[in-house]
Amino acid sequence: MLHLAATGASPARLNTVGYAARWFAMFLRTLPGEGRWPGEIGRPGLLAYLRWLAKRARDTDDYRQLGDDDPARPVIAERLLPALQGKGPLLVSPQRHCRLVSTLRDVLEHGRSWLAENQAAEVHLLERDVPPWPERDDTDSELEGRSQDALPETVFLQLMDERNLALLPDGTRRNYIELTMRVGRRPWEIRHLEFDCLEWHDLDIEDPDGSVRRRSYPFLVYWMQKVRRRHKLPLHPSDAEVIERQQDHLRAAFPHRFTDQGRPRFEWMLLFPTPRLSRANATGERPYDSSSVGYWLATWLD
């Protein structure tokens, strides 16, 4: 807080950081040791906090629906943060829920060096941990995979020609660009794909003669950044082959990150992690910078 004040942060920003810190401190008091040792909290502790805060959001909904004379109201209020002015509990509205998690994430990112020095490098939040901002969702066309800004078909087929794709170096660079063109997702969404982003589901397909066959189809599981929620996109089997090719490439390039069965040792390992050797990327959770991907694409197109 003192650092923010010294940098000229606005009063509104200071208030938001203060509220985020108070809510997190209230959660820490529910833990053994009350969170006095950051290294003991770790990533699991942060995930527990997200679940705890989501329950406070549900408490807020219940609190608002009850009348002032309802005996359940003060019971719920005990689970919420008291206001400093004594005007009742602080409520976790959908907007405040998003803002509290986002602000805490910013604070932890700002203090990453201090956390690392105190054996607490795992105390962090990811962007996908931030709950969605409540707003009207008019993205039916996007959810169905349609785009109004697609390349002309002839240009797309030229880019997907194997002779042109072969100009890309084997490995991450080719797999990234080819998968991007195949699935048409946003650059941020591709860069943050998890290693286990591919799922297969059995579906019953009716043939023209009326018979039904069960077939297995691949789906891409990813975080849709615009609407801030997980989504499943149906894939063609050839799309799945690109993902599996990238997974095999990572197993060969970073064998220490996988078990003997070829499974990633770290839950949040990415499909396209940067090869940068840093403490923050020891588990393969850091994506390539967008400028790197832009350079790959520009060089290939030239």
GROMACS .gro file of C-alpha atoms in nm:
model
  302
    1MET     CA    1   0.000   0.000   0.000
    2LEU     CA    2   0.280   0.240   0.086
    3HIS     CA    3   0.450   0.161  -0.243
    4LEU     CA    4   0.129   0.226  -0.437
    5ALA     CA    5   0.074   0.555  -0.257
    6ALA     CA    6   0.431   0.658  -0.335
    7THR     CA    7   0.378   0.589  -0.705
    8GLY     CA    8   0.073   0.815  -0.716
    9ALA     CA    9  -0.200   0.552  -0.730
   10SER     CA   10  -0.551   0.693  -0.717
   11PRO     CA   11  -0.760   0.672  -0.397
   12ALA     CA   12  -0.996   0.431  -0.574
   13ARG     CA   13  -0.705   0.202  -0.657
   14LEU     CA   14  -0.577   0.213  -0.301
   15ASN     CA   15  -0.925   0.128  -0.170
   16THR     CA   16  -0.953  -0.168  -0.407
   17VAL     CA   17  -0.612  -0.305  -0.303
   18GLY     CA   18  -0.708  -0.258   0.061
   19TYR     CA   19  -1.032  -0.449   0.019
   20ALA     CA   20  -0.855  -0.730  -0.171
   21ALA     CA   21  -0.598  -0.756   0.109
   22ARG     CA   22  -0.868  -0.760   0.381
   23TRP     CA   23  -1.067  -1.037   0.212
   24PHE     CA   24  -0.752  -1.246   0.161
   25ALA     CA   25  -0.646  -1.187   0.523
   26MET     CA   26  -0.992  -1.300   0.641
   27PHE     CA   27  -0.944  -1.624   0.448
   28LEU     CA   28  -0.592  -1.675   0.582
   29ARG     CA   29  -0.724  -1.664   0.937
   30THR     CA   30  -0.922  -1.982   0.858
   31LEU     CA   31  -0.598  -2.174   0.788
   32PRO     CA   32  -0.368  -2.347   1.037
   33GLY     CA   33  -0.103  -2.093   1.125
   34GLU     CA   34  -0.321  -1.817   0.978
   35GLY     CA   35  -0.099  -1.792   0.671
   36ARG     CA   36   0.198  -1.646   0.856
   37TRP     CA   37   0.438  -1.849   0.637
   38PRO     CA   38   0.376  -1.774   0.266
   39GLY     CA   39   0.560  -2.087   0.154
   40GLU     CA   40   0.299  -2.308   0.325
   41ILE     CA   41   0.012  -2.152   0.128
   42GLY     CA   42   0.132  -2.235  -0.222
   43ARG     CA   43  -0.083  -2.261  -0.529
   44PRO     CA   44  -0.333  -2.497  -0.356
   45GLY     CA   45  -0.393  -2.230  -0.093
   46LEU     CA   46  -0.474  -1.973  -0.361
   47LEU     CA   47  -0.717  -2.214  -0.526
   48ALA     CA   48  -0.880  -2.272  -0.187
   49TYR     CA   49  -0.915  -1.895  -0.151
   50LEU     CA   50  -1.092  -1.873  -0.487
   51ARG     CA   51  -1.342  -2.137  -0.374
   52TRP     CA   52  -1.386  -1.963  -0.039
   53LEU     CA   53  -1.449  -1.624  -0.204
   54ALA     CA   54  -1.700  -1.782  -0.445
   55LYS     CA   55  -1.893  -1.902  -0.140
   56ARG     CA   56  -1.893  -1.545  -0.005
   57ALA     CA   57  -2.042  -1.436  -0.338
   58ARG     CA   58  -2.320  -1.691  -0.290
   59ASP     CA   59  -2.364  -1.568   0.068
   60THR     CA   60  -2.408  -1.220  -0.076
   61ASP     CA   61  -2.691  -1.339  -0.302
   62ASP     CA   62  -2.864  -1.503  -0.004
   63TYR     CA   63  -2.812  -1.197   0.215
   64ARG     CA   64  -2.972  -0.965  -0.041
   65GLN     CA   65  -3.276  -1.189  -0.081
   66LEU     CA   66  -3.355  -1.199   0.292
   67GLY     CA   67  -3.553  -0.935   0.476
   68ASP     CA   68  -3.401  -0.721   0.752
   69ASP     CA   69  -3.593  -0.915   1.019
   70ASP     CA   70  -3.495  -1.260   0.890
   71PRO     CA   71  -3.291  -1.443   1.161
   72ALA     CA   72  -3.069  -1.602   0.894
   73ARG     CA   73  -2.940  -1.261   0.784
   74PRO     CA   74  -2.703  -1.196   1.077
   75VAL     CA   75  -2.577  -1.555   1.053
   76ILE     CA   76  -2.477  -1.496   0.691
   77ALA     CA   77  -2.333  -1.156   0.781
   78GLU     CA   78  -2.087  -1.327   1.017
   79ARG     CA   79  -1.930  -1.500   0.715
   80LEU     CA   80  -1.879  -1.169   0.533
   81LEU     CA   81  -1.626  -0.893   0.589
   82PRO     CA   82  -1.752  -0.617   0.820
   83ALA     CA   83  -1.751  -0.265   0.681
   84LEU     CA   84  -1.514  -0.021   0.847
   85GLN     CA   85  -1.793   0.234   0.884
   86GLY     CA   86  -2.017  -0.012   1.068
   87LYS     CA   87  -2.291  -0.007   0.803
   88GLY     CA   88  -2.326  -0.380   0.773
   89PRO     CA   89  -2.114  -0.643   0.595
   90LEU     CA   90  -1.925  -0.587   0.273
   91LEU     CA   91  -2.099  -0.775  -0.006
   92VAL     CA   92  -1.924  -0.967  -0.284
   93SER     CA   93  -2.122  -0.863  -0.590
   94PRO     CA   94  -2.029  -1.019  -0.927
   95GLN     CA   95  -1.840  -0.701  -1.020
   96ARG     CA   96  -1.656  -0.688  -0.687
   97HIS     CA   97  -1.582  -1.062  -0.706
   98CYS     CA   98  -1.400  -1.009  -1.036
   99ARG     CA   99  -1.222  -0.697  -0.909
  100LEU     CA  100  -1.103  -0.857  -0.583
  101VAL     CA  101  -0.942  -1.156  -0.755
  102SER     CA  102  -0.792  -0.944  -1.033
  103THR     CA  103  -0.643  -0.699  -0.781
  104LEU     CA  104  -0.497  -0.975  -0.565
  105ARG     CA  105  -0.342  -1.127  -0.875
  106ASP     CA  106  -0.178  -0.792  -0.957
  107VAL     CA  107  -0.046  -0.759  -0.602
  108LEU     CA  108   0.105  -1.109  -0.609
  109GLU     CA  109   0.263  -1.047  -0.948
  110HIS     CA  110   0.414  -0.723  -0.819
  111GLY     CA  111   0.559  -0.908  -0.520
  112ARG     CA  112   0.682  -1.211  -0.714
  113SER     CA  113   1.050  -1.144  -0.633
  114TRP     CA  114   0.978  -1.117  -0.261
  115LEU     CA  115   0.769  -1.434  -0.269
  116ALA     CA  116   1.045  -1.624  -0.448
  117GLU     CA  117   1.300  -1.511  -0.190
  118ASN     CA  118   1.073  -1.647   0.083
  119GLN     CA  119   1.024  -1.991  -0.078
  120ALA     CA  120   0.674  -1.897  -0.192
  121ALA     CA  121   0.711  -1.885  -0.570
  122GLU     CA  122   0.400  -2.102  -0.607
  123VAL     CA  123   0.183  -1.834  -0.445
  124HIS     CA  124   0.034  -1.691  -0.763
  125LEU     CA  125  -0.289  -1.654  -0.955
  126LEU     CA  126  -0.337  -1.703  -1.329
  127GLU     CA  127  -0.538  -1.479  -1.554
  128ARG     CA  128  -0.790  -1.756  -1.608
  129ASP     CA  129  -0.851  -1.763  -1.231
  130VAL     CA  130  -1.017  -1.423  -1.248
  131PRO     CA  131  -1.397  -1.470  -1.259
  132PRO     CA  132  -1.577  -1.322  -1.561
  133TRP     CA  133  -1.697  -0.966  -1.550
  134PRO     CA  134  -2.078  -0.975  -1.554
  135GLU     CA  135  -2.207  -0.846  -1.882
  136ARG     CA  136  -2.451  -0.941  -2.151
  137ASP     CA  137  -2.316  -1.214  -2.376
  138ASP     CA  138  -2.399  -1.166  -2.745
  139THR     CA  139  -2.144  -1.410  -2.884
  140ASP     CA  140  -2.366  -1.687  -3.022
  141SER     CA  141  -2.197  -1.670  -3.360
  142GLU     CA  142  -1.853  -1.698  -3.201
  143LEU     CA  143  -1.956  -1.989  -2.980
  144GLU     CA  144  -2.066  -2.170  -3.295
  145GLY     CA  145  -1.726  -2.111  -3.451
  146ARG     CA  146  -1.831  -1.859  -3.716
  147SER     CA  147  -1.621  -1.557  -3.808
  148GLN     CA  148  -1.707  -1.249  -4.011
  149ASP     CA  149  -1.342  -1.166  -4.080
  150ALA     CA  150  -1.215  -1.491  -4.230
  151LEU     CA  151  -0.954  -1.497  -4.506
  152PRO     CA  152  -1.077  -1.580  -4.858
  153GLU     CA  153  -1.080  -1.955  -4.905
  154THR     CA  154  -0.820  -1.946  -5.184
  155VAL     CA  155  -0.572  -1.758  -4.963
  156PHE     CA  156  -0.631  -1.993  -4.671
  157LEU     CA  157  -0.575  -2.301  -4.889
  158GLN     CA  158  -0.249  -2.154  -5.019
  159LEU     CA  159  -0.125  -2.100  -4.663
  160MET     CA  160  -0.224  -2.452  -4.562
  161ASP     CA  161  -0.046  -2.609  -4.858
  162GLU     CA  162   0.210  -2.858  -4.727
  163ARG     CA  163   0.483  -2.703  -4.945
  164ASN     CA  164   0.435  -2.372  -4.763
  165LEU     CA  165   0.396  -2.522  -4.418
  166ALA     CA  166   0.720  -2.714  -4.474
  167LEU     CA  167   0.904  -2.379  -4.482
  168LEU     CA  168   0.843  -2.355  -4.106
  169PRO     CA  169   1.096  -2.523  -3.873
  170ASP     CA  170   0.967  -2.848  -3.725
  171GLY     CA  171   0.850  -2.831  -3.366
  172THR     CA  172   0.673  -2.554  -3.181
  173ARG     CA  173   0.692  -2.292  -3.454
  174ARG     CA  174   0.519  -2.498  -3.721
  175ASN     CA  175   0.276  -2.663  -3.480
  176TYR     CA  176   0.172  -2.328  -3.334
  177ILE     CA  177   0.107  -2.156  -3.667
  178GLU     CA  178  -0.063  -2.457  -3.824
  179LEU     CA  179  -0.291  -2.511  -3.524
  180THR     CA  180  -0.378  -2.141  -3.515
  181MET     CA  181  -0.488  -2.149  -3.877
  182ARG     CA  182  -0.682  -2.470  -3.829
  183VAL     CA  183  -0.883  -2.373  -3.520
  184GLY     CA  184  -0.909  -1.995  -3.569
  185ARG     CA  185  -0.880  -1.901  -3.203
  186ARG     CA  186  -0.737  -1.574  -3.070
  187PRO     CA  187  -0.358  -1.552  -3.029
  188TRP     CA  188  -0.390  -1.527  -2.648
  189GLU     CA  189  -0.605  -1.838  -2.641
  190ILE     CA  190  -0.356  -2.039  -2.847
  191ARG     CA  191  -0.057  -1.922  -2.642
  192HIS     CA  192  -0.231  -2.028  -2.319
  193LEU     CA  193  -0.358  -2.369  -2.432
  194GLU     CA  194  -0.297  -2.629  -2.164
  195PHE     CA  195  -0.096  -2.940  -2.247
  196ASP     CA  196  -0.409  -3.153  -2.196
  197CYS     CA  197  -0.630  -2.938  -2.419
  198LEU     CA  198  -0.743  -3.231  -2.633
  199GLU     CA  199  -1.041  -3.445  -2.536
  200TRP     CA  200  -1.213  -3.730  -2.721
  201HIS     CA  201  -1.585  -3.795  -2.685
  202ASP     CA  202  -1.798  -4.080  -2.820
  203LEU     CA  203  -2.098  -3.964  -3.023
  204ASP     CA  204  -2.378  -4.161  -3.188
  205ILE     CA  205  -2.398  -4.083  -3.563
  206GLU     CA  206  -2.699  -4.177  -3.773
  207ASP     CA  207  -2.618  -4.298  -4.125
  208PRO     CA  208  -2.846  -4.232  -4.426
  209ASP     CA  209  -2.985  -4.585  -4.399
  210GLY     CA  210  -3.102  -4.516  -4.044
  211SER     CA  211  -2.837  -4.722  -3.868
  212VAL     CA  212  -2.652  -4.564  -3.575
  213ARG     CA  213  -2.277  -4.590  -3.524
  214ARG     CA  214  -2.077  -4.470  -3.228
  215ARG     CA  215  -1.768  -4.273  -3.326
  216SER     CA  216  -1.503  -4.088  -3.126
  217TYR     CA  217  -1.448  -3.720  -3.208
  218PRO     CA  218  -1.179  -3.477  -3.081
  219PHE     CA  219  -1.256  -3.150  -2.904
  220LEU     CA  220  -1.031  -2.858  -2.816
  221VAL     CA  221  -1.079  -2.749  -2.452
  222TYR     CA  222  -0.963  -2.392  -2.395
  223TRP     CA  223  -1.027  -2.069  -2.208
  224MET     CA  224  -1.231  -1.831  -2.427
  225GLN     CA  225  -1.082  -1.498  -2.330
  226LYS     CA  226  -1.360  -1.268  -2.456
  227VAL     CA  227  -1.634  -1.424  -2.245
  228ARG     CA  228  -1.393  -1.556  -1.976
  229ARG     CA  229  -1.507  -1.915  -1.956
  230ARG     CA  230  -1.398  -2.258  -2.068
  231HIS     CA  231  -1.525  -2.377  -2.405
  232LYS     CA  232  -1.510  -2.694  -2.614
  233LEU     CA  233  -1.454  -2.664  -2.988
  234PRO     CA  234  -1.517  -2.965  -3.218
  235LEU     CA  235  -1.206  -3.056  -3.419
  236HIS     CA  236  -1.124  -3.254  -3.730
  237PRO     CA  237  -0.898  -3.554  -3.661
  238SER     CA  238  -0.620  -3.383  -3.859
  239ASP     CA  239  -0.639  -3.090  -3.614
  240ALA     CA  240  -0.594  -3.333  -3.327
  241GLU     CA  241  -0.285  -3.474  -3.501
  242VAL     CA  242  -0.117  -3.131  -3.480
  243ILE     CA  243  -0.184  -3.114  -3.105
  244GLU     CA  244  -0.051  -3.466  -3.051
  245ARG     CA  245   0.254  -3.381  -3.263
  246GLN     CA  246   0.327  -3.083  -3.036
  247GLN     CA  247   0.281  -3.297  -2.725
  248ASP     CA  248   0.534  -3.548  -2.859
  249HIS     CA  249   0.771  -3.262  -2.940
  250LEU     CA  250   0.756  -3.138  -2.580
  251ARG     CA  251   0.817  -3.487  -2.442
  252ALA     CA  252   1.133  -3.511  -2.653
  253ALA     CA  253   1.250  -3.154  -2.583
  254PHE     CA  254   1.177  -3.145  -2.206
  255PRO     CA  255   1.183  -3.506  -2.078
  256HIS     CA  256   1.235  -3.390  -1.718
  257ARG     CA  257   0.885  -3.238  -1.720
  258PHE     CA  258   0.717  -3.573  -1.785
  259THR     CA  259   0.670  -3.901  -1.604
  260ASP     CA  260   0.782  -4.234  -1.745
  261GLN     CA  261   0.430  -4.272  -1.884
  262GLY     CA  262   0.463  -3.945  -2.080
  263ARG     CA  263   0.229  -3.749  -1.854
  264PRO     CA  264   0.322  -3.391  -1.751
  265ARG     CA  265   0.447  -3.362  -1.395
  266PHE     CA  266   0.287  -3.019  -1.355
  267GLU     CA  267  -0.087  -2.961  -1.372
  268TRP     CA  268  -0.081  -2.627  -1.554
  269MET     CA  269   0.187  -2.703  -1.812
  270LEU     CA  270   0.112  -2.531  -2.144
  271LEU     CA  271   0.102  -2.679  -2.491
  272PHE     CA  272   0.332  -2.400  -2.617
  273PRO     CA  273   0.553  -2.303  -2.319
  274THR     CA  274   0.842  -2.068  -2.377
  275PRO     CA  275   1.179  -2.249  -2.359
  276ARG     CA  276   1.316  -1.965  -2.146
  277LEU     CA  277   1.496  -2.113  -1.846
  278SER     CA  278   1.373  -1.912  -1.551
  279ARG     CA  279   1.238  -1.986  -1.206
  280ALA     CA  280   0.893  -1.869  -1.313
  281ASN     CA  281   0.894  -2.112  -1.606
  282ALA     CA  282   1.042  -2.414  -1.431
  283THR     CA  283   0.713  -2.600  -1.474
  284GLY     CA  284   0.639  -2.489  -1.831
  285GLU     CA  285   0.354  -2.256  -1.733
  286ARG     CA  286   0.480  -1.945  -1.914
  287PRO     CA  287   0.370  -1.886  -2.276
  288TYR     CA  288   0.568  -1.733  -2.558
  289ASP     CA  289   0.551  -1.356  -2.581
  290SER     CA  290   0.315  -1.232  -2.850
  291SER     CA  291   0.603  -1.053  -3.024
  292SER     CA  292   0.778  -1.389  -3.077
  293VAL     CA  293   0.471  -1.534  -3.245
  294GLY     CA  294   0.435  -1.221  -3.459
  295TYR     CA  295   0.796  -1.261  -3.571
  296TRP     CA  296   0.739  -1.628  -3.666
  297LEU     CA  297   0.435  -1.539  -3.874
  298ALA     CA  298   0.593  -1.238  -4.047
  299THR     CA  299   0.910  -1.432  -4.133
  300TRP     CA  300   0.714  -1.723  -4.274
  301LEU     CA  301   0.483  -1.503  -4.482
  302ASP     CA  302   0.780  -1.309  -4.623
   0.00000   0.00000   0.00000
